[in-house]
Amino acid sequence: MAGPRSSLFIRVVEAKNLPAKDITGSSDPYCIVKIDNEAIIRTATVWKTLFPFWGEEYEVHVPPTFRCVSFYVMDEDALSRDDVIGKVDLTQRLLAELPKGQSGWVNLSEVDPDEEVQGEIHLRMEILGRKLRCTVFDARDLARKDRNGASDPFVRIQYNGKTQETSVVKRSCFPRWNQLFDFDLEEDSFAAEEKRLCAIEVWDWDLARRNDFLGKVVFDIQRLEAVLREEGWFLLRPEKNKPRPEQAHLGSLHLQVQLRQEVLLPAIHYQPLVELLCQEVQDGVKGFPVPVLTLIEETTTSERRQEVSATLVKLFLSHGLATEFLGLLFRMELERTPEANTLFRSNSLASKAMESFLKVVGLPYLHGVLGPTVRRVFEEKRYVELDPSKVEAKEVGCSSLQRVPSENQMIDQSAHVLRTYLSGLLSATCASAGACPPLLRKAFRILSQAVQERFPEEEHQDMRLVAVTSFLCLRFFSPAILAPKLFHLWPKHPDARTGRTLLLLAKAVQSVGNLEAGGARGAKEAWMRPLQPSIREGASQMRGFILQLIQEEPDLQGAPLPFPAAKEGPLFLHRQKGKGPLHPSSTSSSCSSSSSKEKLYFSFSSEALCCSKGPDSQKSPFLPLADILAAEKVDEKSFGSANVLQVIYANAAGGADTAYLQCKCVTELHQWLSALRKACARNPAKLCAYHPGLFRGDKWSCCLQRDRDGKSLWNCWL
């Protein structure tokens, strides 16, 4: 059965001309992305700047009926609630009218707190004789207004000049009141409007400042008199009658957002295409034409090339044909390349496919090689600068009693620091041949052989090595050094000083990857010359390392296939005290009092979700992937904490148990959900429904049913 699927490609690039929110004359900006008021992404914080760069990319699945995607630029504060700088709203209608998406700079608009509402409230409105009765049951998914990540909500009911209020529920976005209020009805049917309307407002109570508005619902009493009773969940609405002040300039946000709407068919409908592609790769290895791959390459636009290549790489990896597929793309591009010095310089399908292959197969290898050096750069925070026009003496941190070093001394010190970092990185690289994944080694070997066959001349003898380093150093190592957060090498973006050090180190790695001895072109920037001796030595080391990688055919027997769900990182595992994973059947009415949480490092293998005490500790299987039945978000009210997911899995007795994992932010939550869902996508026993809450005491918190077995699942959703 066909089904529509909508997704958003989102790239939060950078911002400029932001207003200063801190007393230092700067800000600490980050960005939050919401779909219809639900936060799904939080970028890293860029410290002390009014021109932050994020460069973070995401692809998120959205319901076809979503209304708006909003981008909030925030200023992080350590001692008070984070400040809202401004926002950008993009409606579904706007994005649907732009096939290539929204791309470019957009001015930030001011955020009115009284219009930033979300959630619903459960009410019963009744006419009983000459009485108006309002029963306030509960609310869900209210806006978080306090620094603790929740609110202290209460409800205010206003009718006919009288006001009544519920009690305050502390620290909850899913409050429950179950309180009843009566009002005398106005007898005059032609009364003023405020006497014909009943306003029910939700507020966040604050001790030290004014209460925050959370939303309202308005009922027309004349219409209610006709039906006598109305009950249900009502969407909270913003306050729209406030006068708007003149907009101040709040800066601009650079975005790339594209709405993609597709129809996803059951897997059986794609099987003929998969078989055709696999057969063509097998035939292509034997020297037969590959018309389908040629057609894909010629018709794929530059905007979709990355997505198409990544999909094909994962497809052929799952069928054991990834290196054969890459070999065909290499040869197709080599046939079109007239000169050796232009080899793989464009963003062709071959280049993009190899980049995707490196990220899927080589990410753990990248962490092992680059991780120690990148961590050292972040931890030491050394001032490094080689460009004389950018050297600043005050950056060195000399006291007034010390002599300020000269410009040349500072450059010499910086060159020494960079040589140390580069030497450590190259030593780790040259010692990593045995750790390089066999599939990666095979792809490099195929690439070097194809280049040597195309350019066999003596003058091009190094091109087979340069082709390998152009991918390994220029398209893999250098981008990871420049943007370590995007490659999961460091949890945050670098500050200005660390970012400059990483940039200079990445330049040096690129120069090493060119395998130039220093006499051909030398340094492009004259101020990089102090590193030339180290670069020449590094190029010689890199040449020997590449020869070692491609010298012998790697043994793929027993080599584990890379798992495409490459997500890893720390999570909190909620445990029942003295027992294993916290299960719904053993959860008491207060999770905080009966359970504890343990911080563990989770990652994927080809067969299991694994955990360890840290990224460098011994990993052990936590859950077999074949046993995972579902991975879903948990209602916040179940734990009193945000960003909790549940992994439902088959136990030894044939039943189902649940492990609860808490993520550090909403972005991590959605990334882990996506990875876990991919991991169990083909499991035949995968659940079609689940409880979003917990089984507390004798009933489910989400649907209040007392049936603990699977029969209550469908009723929970119905």
XYZ file of C-alpha atoms in Angstrom:
718
model
C 0.000 0.000 0.000
C 1.474 3.348 -1.057
C 1.895 6.105 1.482
C 2.940 9.756 1.310
C 6.070 10.856 3.115
C 7.250 14.393 3.689
C 10.695 15.394 4.850
C 12.596 18.625 5.352
C 16.220 19.127 4.428
C 17.481 21.817 6.794
C 20.852 23.524 6.813
C 21.414 26.189 9.436
C 24.405 28.001 7.965
C 25.200 31.186 9.897
C 23.878 34.483 11.247
C 25.135 38.056 11.028
C 24.658 41.433 12.720
C 23.016 39.947 15.812
C 22.310 42.329 18.706
C 24.503 42.094 21.801
C 22.640 40.448 24.691
C 25.501 40.212 27.208
C 27.216 42.980 29.174
C 30.429 42.142 27.307
C 28.911 43.574 24.111
C 28.553 40.133 22.541
C 26.206 37.113 22.557
C 26.439 33.319 22.806
C 24.037 32.328 20.019
C 22.506 28.987 19.175
C 19.526 28.027 17.047
C 16.400 26.006 17.843
C 14.239 24.585 15.038
C 10.562 23.845 15.706
C 7.935 22.080 13.602
C 4.508 23.396 14.616
C 5.906 24.463 18.020
C 7.644 21.128 18.693
C 11.395 21.557 19.085
C 13.265 19.034 16.944
C 16.755 20.532 16.535
C 19.167 22.492 18.710
C 22.459 23.595 17.207
C 25.651 24.005 19.193
C 26.332 27.308 20.953
C 28.925 29.570 19.328
C 30.491 31.618 22.109
C 31.101 35.364 22.210
C 30.180 36.413 18.693
C 27.565 38.382 16.776
C 28.441 36.524 13.553
C 28.072 32.819 14.438
C 28.708 30.028 11.949
C 27.017 26.647 12.489
C 26.975 24.829 9.147
C 24.780 22.063 10.576
C 22.645 19.871 8.283
C 19.618 17.754 9.139
C 16.936 15.769 7.373
C 13.759 15.285 9.389
C 10.520 13.514 8.552
C 7.431 15.666 9.063
C 3.693 14.954 8.888
C 2.222 15.956 5.502
C -0.160 18.284 7.340
C 2.492 20.301 9.197
C 1.897 24.051 9.080
C 5.170 25.838 9.771
C 8.873 25.397 10.502
C 10.350 28.066 12.789
C 13.962 28.994 13.505
C 14.723 30.703 16.816
C 18.087 32.343 17.419
C 18.799 32.281 21.156
C 21.473 33.692 23.459
C 22.670 31.185 26.053
C 22.981 32.478 29.626
C 24.574 30.581 32.482
C 22.745 32.293 35.348
C 19.348 33.191 33.915
C 16.828 32.128 31.302
C 18.218 32.183 27.762
C 17.315 35.294 25.763
C 15.384 35.089 22.511
C 17.109 37.170 19.834
C 14.647 36.644 16.978
C 13.015 34.088 14.737
C 12.191 33.139 11.155
C 8.937 31.390 10.160
C 8.620 29.388 6.923
C 5.143 28.053 6.175
C 4.462 24.796 4.394
C 2.661 26.728 1.641
C 5.752 28.864 1.008
C 8.094 25.857 0.899
C 5.716 23.926 -1.386
C 5.874 26.804 -3.887
C 9.698 26.655 -3.986
C 10.818 23.361 -5.624
C 14.466 24.138 -4.874
C 13.622 25.339 -1.387
C 14.355 28.500 0.559
C 18.023 29.436 0.351
C 19.735 32.629 1.444
C 19.607 35.340 4.098
C 16.356 36.022 5.971
C 15.850 38.872 8.437
C 15.007 37.873 11.996
C 11.698 39.097 13.376
C 10.900 39.943 16.985
C 9.388 37.253 19.181
C 6.305 38.184 21.214
C 6.136 35.806 24.223
C 2.332 36.021 24.262
C 2.206 34.601 20.720
C 4.629 31.747 21.416
C 2.115 29.220 22.700
C 1.720 25.502 22.228
C -0.166 22.541 23.621
C -3.756 21.632 24.405
C -6.088 21.745 27.376
C -8.754 19.182 28.318
C -12.028 20.928 29.269
C -15.715 20.256 29.813
C -18.082 23.202 29.367
C -21.733 22.714 30.483
C -24.930 24.739 30.783
C -26.799 23.593 33.917
C -29.961 25.665 34.289
C -28.747 29.228 34.856
C -25.236 28.076 35.680
C -22.141 27.828 33.510
C -19.920 24.990 34.718
C -16.318 24.652 33.599
C -14.327 21.523 34.483
C -10.574 21.797 33.960
C -9.055 18.320 33.682
C -5.475 18.563 32.420
C -3.195 19.999 29.730
C -0.394 18.595 27.623
C 2.718 19.767 25.811
C 2.685 23.279 27.296
C 5.465 25.719 26.455
C 8.538 25.562 28.690
C 8.998 28.984 30.245
C 11.341 28.278 33.169
C 15.045 27.535 33.148
C 14.431 24.066 34.590
C 12.870 23.038 31.266
C 9.248 23.114 32.459
C 6.582 25.559 33.665
C 4.419 26.086 36.766
C 0.999 26.243 35.077
C -2.354 27.336 36.399
C -5.652 28.132 34.650
C -7.613 31.386 34.893
C -11.319 31.357 33.893
C -12.974 34.711 33.163
C -16.683 35.229 32.551
C -19.155 38.025 33.175
C -16.645 40.136 35.089
C -15.678 37.334 37.475
C -12.390 35.428 37.608
C -11.558 32.053 39.145
C -8.248 30.174 39.118
C -7.000 26.615 39.541
C -4.134 25.617 41.769
C -0.557 25.850 40.482
C 1.105 22.623 39.337
C 4.850 22.934 39.871
C 7.433 21.978 37.224
C 5.214 20.314 34.636
C 4.278 20.729 31.007
C 1.613 18.027 31.425
C -0.346 19.298 34.471
C -3.462 17.644 35.879
C -6.006 19.709 37.888
C -9.452 18.009 37.842
C -11.099 21.144 39.256
C -14.641 22.429 38.748
C -15.873 26.061 38.556
C -19.401 27.513 38.400
C -20.533 30.941 37.098
C -23.949 32.620 36.992
C -25.154 33.008 33.414
C -25.833 36.476 32.014
C -29.574 36.672 31.249
C -29.374 39.470 28.674
C -28.823 37.827 25.289
C -27.769 41.231 23.886
C -25.101 41.782 26.544
C -21.690 43.158 25.727
C -19.234 40.833 24.030
C -17.175 40.221 27.186
C -20.333 38.885 28.850
C -21.101 36.537 25.956
C -17.612 35.020 25.920
C -15.838 32.831 28.446
C -12.046 33.053 28.285
C -9.930 30.216 29.684
C -6.274 31.189 29.930
C -3.252 29.111 30.930
C -0.398 30.897 32.715
C 3.033 30.028 34.055
C 3.311 31.185 37.658
C 6.519 33.044 38.581
C 7.519 34.291 42.011
C 10.045 36.972 41.069
C 8.566 38.370 37.847
C 5.295 38.640 35.995
C 3.524 35.434 35.028
C 4.074 34.107 31.505
C 1.136 33.625 29.141
C 0.822 30.021 27.858
C -2.296 30.286 25.687
C -6.055 30.627 25.785
C -9.359 29.139 24.616
C -12.498 31.270 24.147
C -16.069 29.881 24.207
C -19.149 31.614 22.809
C -21.831 31.146 25.485
C -24.742 31.598 23.029
C -23.419 28.718 20.925
C -22.824 26.643 24.063
C -26.438 27.212 25.160
C -27.561 25.578 21.920
C -25.554 22.363 22.508
C -25.576 22.481 26.366
C -22.276 20.580 26.681
C -18.882 20.537 25.006
C -15.904 18.401 26.064
C -12.527 17.568 24.538
C -8.960 18.683 23.941
C -8.748 22.279 22.771
C -5.737 23.829 21.058
C -4.315 26.770 22.981
C -4.332 30.002 20.982
C -2.083 33.086 21.217
C -3.151 36.535 22.322
C -3.721 38.368 19.030
C -5.076 41.739 20.187
C -1.845 43.307 21.401
C -0.469 46.368 19.553
C 2.769 45.642 17.711
C 5.755 47.924 18.417
C 8.047 49.005 15.620
C 10.450 46.229 14.622
C 14.094 46.671 15.629
C 16.921 45.306 13.473
C 17.744 41.912 14.930
C 20.181 40.579 12.345
C 19.804 37.925 9.658
C 19.911 34.145 9.432
C 21.353 32.201 6.491
C 19.223 29.101 5.829
C 18.730 26.330 3.303
C 15.367 24.592 3.681
C 13.749 22.264 1.160
C 10.457 20.387 1.471
C 10.522 16.957 -0.139
C 7.270 15.112 -0.675
C 7.420 11.503 -1.801
C 5.266 8.419 -2.028
C 6.926 5.467 -0.320
C 5.931 2.023 -1.599
C 6.403 -1.319 0.180
C 9.891 -2.758 -0.302
C 8.690 -5.484 -2.673
C 7.910 -2.856 -5.324
C 11.551 -1.719 -5.371
C 12.994 -5.214 -5.614
C 13.139 -5.342 -9.460
C 15.094 -2.053 -9.518
C 17.474 -3.295 -6.811
C 18.063 -6.526 -8.727
C 18.634 -4.570 -11.953
C 21.212 -2.288 -10.318
C 23.043 -5.159 -8.643
C 23.128 -7.179 -11.852
C 24.438 -4.178 -13.786
C 27.287 -3.678 -11.302
C 28.194 -7.350 -11.572
C 28.101 -7.117 -15.387
C 30.083 -3.887 -15.355
C 32.915 -5.555 -13.447
C 33.093 -8.071 -16.315
C 33.390 -5.261 -18.867
C 29.794 -5.015 -20.066
C 28.054 -1.611 -20.579
C 26.269 -0.002 -17.614
C 23.436 2.037 -19.184
C 21.407 2.459 -15.975
C 24.320 3.876 -13.970
C 25.206 6.100 -16.921
C 21.620 7.378 -17.038
C 21.612 8.026 -13.269
C 24.860 9.966 -13.520
C 23.698 12.082 -16.454
C 20.255 12.940 -15.072
C 21.045 13.568 -11.400
C 21.168 17.302 -10.701
C 23.923 18.802 -8.604
C 21.408 19.556 -5.816
C 20.435 15.882 -5.462
C 23.806 14.274 -6.213
C 24.792 13.949 -2.558
C 21.494 12.299 -1.624
C 21.487 9.928 -4.618
C 25.106 8.874 -4.095
C 24.586 8.247 -0.362
C 21.512 6.111 -1.080
C 23.323 4.052 -3.721
C 26.342 3.509 -1.471
C 24.148 2.170 1.344
C 22.235 -0.021 -1.121
C 25.381 -1.619 -2.543
C 26.969 -1.950 0.889
C 24.012 -4.046 1.993
C 24.516 -6.306 -1.066
C 28.302 -6.553 -0.790
C 28.922 -4.612 -4.027
C 30.024 -1.194 -2.752
C 33.648 -1.327 -3.921
C 32.605 -2.733 -7.305
C 30.102 0.111 -7.669
C 32.748 2.695 -6.797
C 35.180 1.107 -9.250
C 32.686 1.545 -12.084
C 32.122 5.200 -11.171
C 35.882 5.793 -11.022
C 36.376 4.383 -14.505
C 33.402 6.291 -15.932
C 34.853 9.573 -14.650
C 38.404 8.724 -15.736
C 37.171 8.166 -19.290
C 35.905 11.774 -19.314
C 39.036 13.286 -17.715
C 41.522 14.536 -20.360
C 44.202 15.840 -17.971
C 45.591 14.222 -14.860
C 45.729 17.460 -12.846
C 41.920 17.848 -12.999
C 41.201 14.368 -11.664
C 38.269 14.176 -9.215
C 38.224 17.961 -8.739
C 34.488 18.321 -9.475
C 31.540 17.242 -7.331
C 30.694 14.363 -9.643
C 28.666 11.292 -8.718
C 31.941 9.379 -8.249
C 33.335 12.027 -5.874
C 30.124 12.272 -3.857
C 29.753 8.486 -3.696
C 33.300 8.104 -2.382
C 32.668 10.831 0.225
C 29.547 8.990 1.415
C 31.461 5.697 1.453
C 34.204 7.248 3.598
C 31.680 8.559 6.143
C 29.786 5.273 6.432
C 32.757 2.891 6.407
C 35.545 5.065 7.775
C 34.009 7.140 10.583
C 35.318 4.943 13.458
C 38.715 4.880 11.732
C 38.640 8.682 11.444
C 37.943 8.973 15.175
C 40.917 6.757 15.988
C 43.327 8.721 13.783
C 42.187 12.320 14.303
C 40.542 12.078 17.721
C 43.635 12.469 19.954
C 44.987 15.478 18.023
C 41.611 17.243 17.811
C 40.996 16.719 21.531
C 44.436 18.123 22.279
C 43.738 21.274 20.230
C 40.463 21.885 22.092
C 41.932 21.193 25.526
C 45.128 23.235 25.147
C 43.507 26.303 23.514
C 46.895 27.551 22.308
C 47.114 30.808 20.397
C 48.292 29.952 16.857
C 48.703 32.407 13.986
C 51.072 32.417 10.994
C 49.607 35.319 9.013
C 51.472 38.509 10.040
C 48.424 40.649 9.232
C 46.403 38.772 11.883
C 48.951 38.458 14.682
C 47.871 40.215 17.873
C 50.299 40.497 20.776
C 47.525 40.742 23.342
C 46.353 37.247 22.444
C 49.471 35.624 23.901
C 48.407 36.446 27.434
C 51.625 38.032 28.715
C 51.475 39.804 32.038
C 52.660 43.369 32.452
C 55.887 42.078 34.048
C 56.821 40.018 30.986
C 58.311 41.288 27.772
C 55.758 41.193 24.950
C 57.100 38.849 22.245
C 57.750 40.256 18.811
C 55.696 39.360 15.771
C 58.403 36.990 14.513
C 58.630 35.275 17.897
C 54.878 34.728 17.968
C 54.936 33.277 14.459
C 57.833 30.988 15.405
C 55.930 29.807 18.492
C 52.800 29.206 16.396
C 54.762 27.264 13.771
C 56.257 25.090 16.519
C 52.787 24.339 17.947
C 51.397 23.493 14.504
C 54.376 21.265 13.707
C 53.718 19.390 16.944
C 50.039 18.869 16.084
C 50.831 17.879 12.485
C 53.542 15.460 13.588
C 51.185 13.745 16.043
C 48.463 13.462 13.436
C 50.807 12.054 10.770
C 52.304 9.577 13.224
C 48.824 8.317 14.100
C 47.934 8.088 10.408
C 51.064 6.196 9.344
C 50.628 3.728 12.197
C 46.977 3.071 11.302
C 47.318 0.829 8.230
C 46.292 -2.222 10.201
C 43.284 -0.397 11.665
C 42.045 0.861 8.301
C 38.818 -1.031 7.425
C 39.408 -3.707 4.747
C 36.587 -2.295 2.603
C 38.242 1.112 2.644
C 41.601 -0.360 1.701
C 40.001 -2.252 -1.167
C 38.300 0.918 -2.470
C 41.636 2.786 -2.365
C 43.345 -0.084 -4.179
C 40.696 -0.100 -6.926
C 40.985 3.685 -7.258
C 44.776 3.651 -7.577
C 44.711 0.844 -10.155
C 42.083 2.651 -12.259
C 44.125 5.883 -12.233
C 47.352 4.070 -13.131
C 45.622 2.395 -16.094
C 44.262 5.734 -17.322
C 47.525 7.701 -16.858
C 50.380 5.180 -17.209
C 52.987 7.763 -18.270
C 56.125 8.203 -16.152
C 55.312 11.855 -15.492
C 52.033 10.803 -13.858
C 53.419 8.007 -11.701
C 52.288 9.747 -8.476
C 48.723 10.341 -9.659
C 47.526 6.970 -8.362
C 48.657 8.043 -4.889
C 47.380 11.622 -5.216
C 43.950 10.251 -6.188
C 43.816 8.357 -2.886
C 45.025 11.279 -0.758
C 42.622 13.652 -2.533
C 39.812 11.706 -0.889
C 41.488 10.662 2.359
C 43.129 14.009 3.216
C 41.265 16.662 1.224
C 37.706 15.306 1.371
C 37.752 13.376 4.668
C 40.466 14.395 7.145
C 40.499 18.152 6.395
C 36.697 18.700 6.567
C 36.613 16.745 9.835
C 39.391 18.930 11.302
C 37.576 22.104 10.175
C 34.176 21.008 11.533
C 34.830 18.429 14.285
C 31.294 18.600 15.658
C 29.782 17.535 12.335
C 32.004 14.435 12.359
C 31.308 13.703 16.071
C 34.931 14.418 17.030
C 33.930 17.093 19.580
C 30.515 17.896 21.085
C 30.679 21.668 20.431
C 31.775 24.063 17.729
C 35.217 25.616 18.324
C 35.606 29.173 19.561
C 37.449 31.709 17.402
C 40.929 30.845 18.711
C 40.509 27.065 18.455
C 38.790 27.413 15.075
C 41.783 29.326 13.690
C 44.183 26.625 14.918
C 42.051 23.915 13.304
C 41.905 25.885 10.048
C 45.708 26.179 9.863
C 46.090 22.498 10.726
C 43.587 21.553 8.009
C 45.556 23.649 5.487
C 48.717 21.773 6.426
C 46.958 18.410 6.027
C 45.689 19.475 2.604
C 49.226 20.399 1.555
C 50.475 17.015 2.761
C 47.657 15.350 0.808
C 48.845 17.007 -2.402
C 52.090 14.985 -2.019
C 54.135 17.935 -3.260
C 57.780 18.021 -2.262
C 57.613 21.813 -1.901
C 59.350 22.729 -5.121
C 56.470 22.416 -7.573
C 54.191 25.122 -6.285
C 55.216 25.537 -2.660
C 52.793 27.176 -0.265
C 49.863 29.052 -1.791
C 50.127 31.598 1.033
C 53.621 32.917 1.676
C 53.005 32.909 5.433
C 52.567 29.108 5.389
C 56.268 28.681 4.464
C 57.427 28.048 8.065
C 55.574 24.720 7.823
C 57.093 23.660 4.488
C 59.839 21.433 5.970
C 57.217 19.564 8.022
C 54.896 19.358 5.016
C 57.673 17.927 2.816
C 58.466 15.324 5.455
C 54.762 14.616 5.904
C 54.261 14.160 2.154
C 57.021 11.550 2.145
C 55.423 9.775 5.120
C 51.981 9.914 3.496
C 53.333 8.477 0.235
C 54.734 5.478 2.103
C 51.507 5.040 4.045
C 49.344 5.019 0.898
C 51.674 2.502 -0.767
C 51.287 0.295 2.290
C 47.489 0.587 2.115
C 47.173 -0.355 -1.565
C 50.062 -2.799 -1.862
C 48.151 -5.989 -1.085
C 44.603 -7.119 -1.709
C 42.845 -6.856 1.693
C 41.259 -9.973 3.135
C 37.512 -9.359 3.345
C 36.737 -12.789 4.768
C 35.153 -12.322 8.165
C 35.336 -8.537 7.941
C 32.116 -7.071 9.409
C 29.968 -5.037 7.089
C 29.654 -1.401 8.207
C 26.363 -0.563 9.825
C 24.687 2.492 8.253
C 23.237 3.706 11.564
C 26.507 5.295 12.690
C 25.063 7.196 15.651
C 26.992 6.980 18.898
C 27.295 8.997 22.067
C 26.407 9.236 25.778
C 22.885 8.481 27.023
C 21.328 8.090 30.454
C 19.951 4.598 31.040
C 17.085 4.648 33.546
C 17.314 1.630 35.831
C 15.149 0.189 38.580
C 17.335 0.187 41.705
C 19.133 -3.135 42.016
C 17.667 -4.496 38.770
C 18.175 -4.318 35.022
C 16.561 -1.932 32.532
C 13.548 -0.043 33.831
C 10.450 -1.795 32.491
C 6.876 -0.473 32.422
C 5.752 -3.454 34.492
C 8.105 -2.539 37.346
C 7.737 1.222 37.268
C 6.175 2.746 40.342
C 4.128 5.902 40.488
C 7.249 7.998 40.946
C 10.120 7.204 38.623
C 12.435 9.588 40.401
C 12.029 7.825 43.739
C 12.231 4.221 42.533
C 14.744 4.451 39.712
C 18.251 5.709 39.096
C 19.962 6.653 35.886
C 23.411 5.678 34.703
C 25.406 7.516 32.058
C 26.741 5.094 29.435
C 28.257 5.427 25.988
C 26.101 3.752 23.318
C 27.047 2.747 19.780
C 26.014 0.327 17.047
C 27.698 -2.814 15.799
C 26.418 -4.856 12.867
C 24.397 -7.034 15.246
C 23.652 -5.097 18.425
C 23.177 -1.820 20.209
C 26.294 -1.717 22.381
C 27.231 0.198 25.507
C 30.373 0.999 27.453
C 31.532 3.312 30.218
C 33.153 5.673 27.704
C 34.055 6.052 24.012
C 37.429 4.342 24.512
C 36.206 1.584 26.869
C 35.459 -2.019 25.993
C 32.038 -2.256 24.331
C 29.538 -4.959 25.221
C 26.200 -5.829 23.564
C 23.223 -4.138 25.197
C 20.382 -5.257 22.900
C 20.502 -7.441 19.767
C 19.167 -5.436 16.824
C 17.008 -8.383 15.766
C 15.132 -8.157 19.102
C 14.197 -4.460 18.814
C 10.455 -4.132 18.209
C 10.091 -0.345 18.304
C 11.883 2.876 19.233
C 9.613 5.770 20.152
C 9.481 8.982 22.158
C 8.130 8.889 25.727
C 5.599 11.420 26.976
C 7.324 13.954 29.199
C 4.772 13.538 31.961
C 5.838 9.905 32.391
C 9.298 10.813 33.662
C 9.105 14.497 34.493
C 12.127 14.840 32.196
C 12.488 15.796 28.559
C 14.066 13.909 25.646
C 13.396 10.335 26.826
C 12.984 7.505 24.315
C 11.863 3.930 24.821
C 13.346 0.875 23.113
C 10.816 -1.963 23.151
C 12.460 -5.356 22.675
C 11.601 -9.062 22.783
C 12.647 -10.823 25.990
C 13.682 -14.440 26.467
C 10.163 -15.449 27.525
C 8.638 -14.252 24.262
C 7.143 -11.113 25.753
C 8.182 -7.480 25.414
C 10.288 -5.358 27.745
C 11.315 -1.714 27.502
C 14.552 0.150 28.136
C 14.338 3.914 28.700
C 17.169 6.122 27.434
C 17.432 9.862 28.043
C 19.185 12.161 25.546
C 20.851 15.464 26.372
C 18.782 17.524 23.893
C 15.974 17.271 21.363
C 18.401 17.004 18.430
C 20.054 13.956 19.978
C 16.619 12.457 20.676
C 15.550 12.590 17.039
C 18.942 11.361 15.788
C 18.823 8.337 18.080
C 15.202 7.603 17.158
C 16.126 7.713 13.467
C 19.134 5.406 13.946
C 17.197 2.884 16.054
C 14.276 2.814 13.631
C 16.653 2.110 10.753
C 18.222 -0.668 12.809
C 14.915 -2.498 13.268
C 13.306 -1.528 9.957
C 13.371 -5.109 8.628
C 12.455 -6.889 11.849
C 9.370 -9.022 11.067
C 7.911 -8.632 14.574
C 8.174 -4.826 14.572
C 5.268 -3.232 16.469
C 2.655 -1.140 14.686
C 1.499 0.604 17.887
C 2.924 1.406 21.298
C 2.139 3.116 24.596
C 3.748 6.583 24.792
C 3.517 6.468 28.603
C 4.356 4.111 31.497
C 2.412 1.435 33.357
C 2.145 3.048 36.783
C 0.667 1.109 39.633
C -2.288 -0.539 37.914
C -2.812 1.517 34.725
C -1.110 3.180 31.787
C -0.271 6.862 32.262
C -1.107 7.650 28.625
C -4.562 6.056 28.193
C -5.454 5.114 31.831
C -6.235 1.537 30.739
C -5.537 -1.305 33.161
C -4.703 -3.930 30.556
C -0.939 -4.413 30.499
C -0.762 -6.734 27.503
C -0.820 -5.844 23.805
C -4.618 -5.630 23.591
C -4.575 -2.135 25.053
C -2.180 -0.783 22.424
C -4.749 -0.157 19.727
C -7.227 1.329 22.194
C -4.481 3.728 23.334
C -4.184 5.066 19.796
C -7.871 4.910 18.981
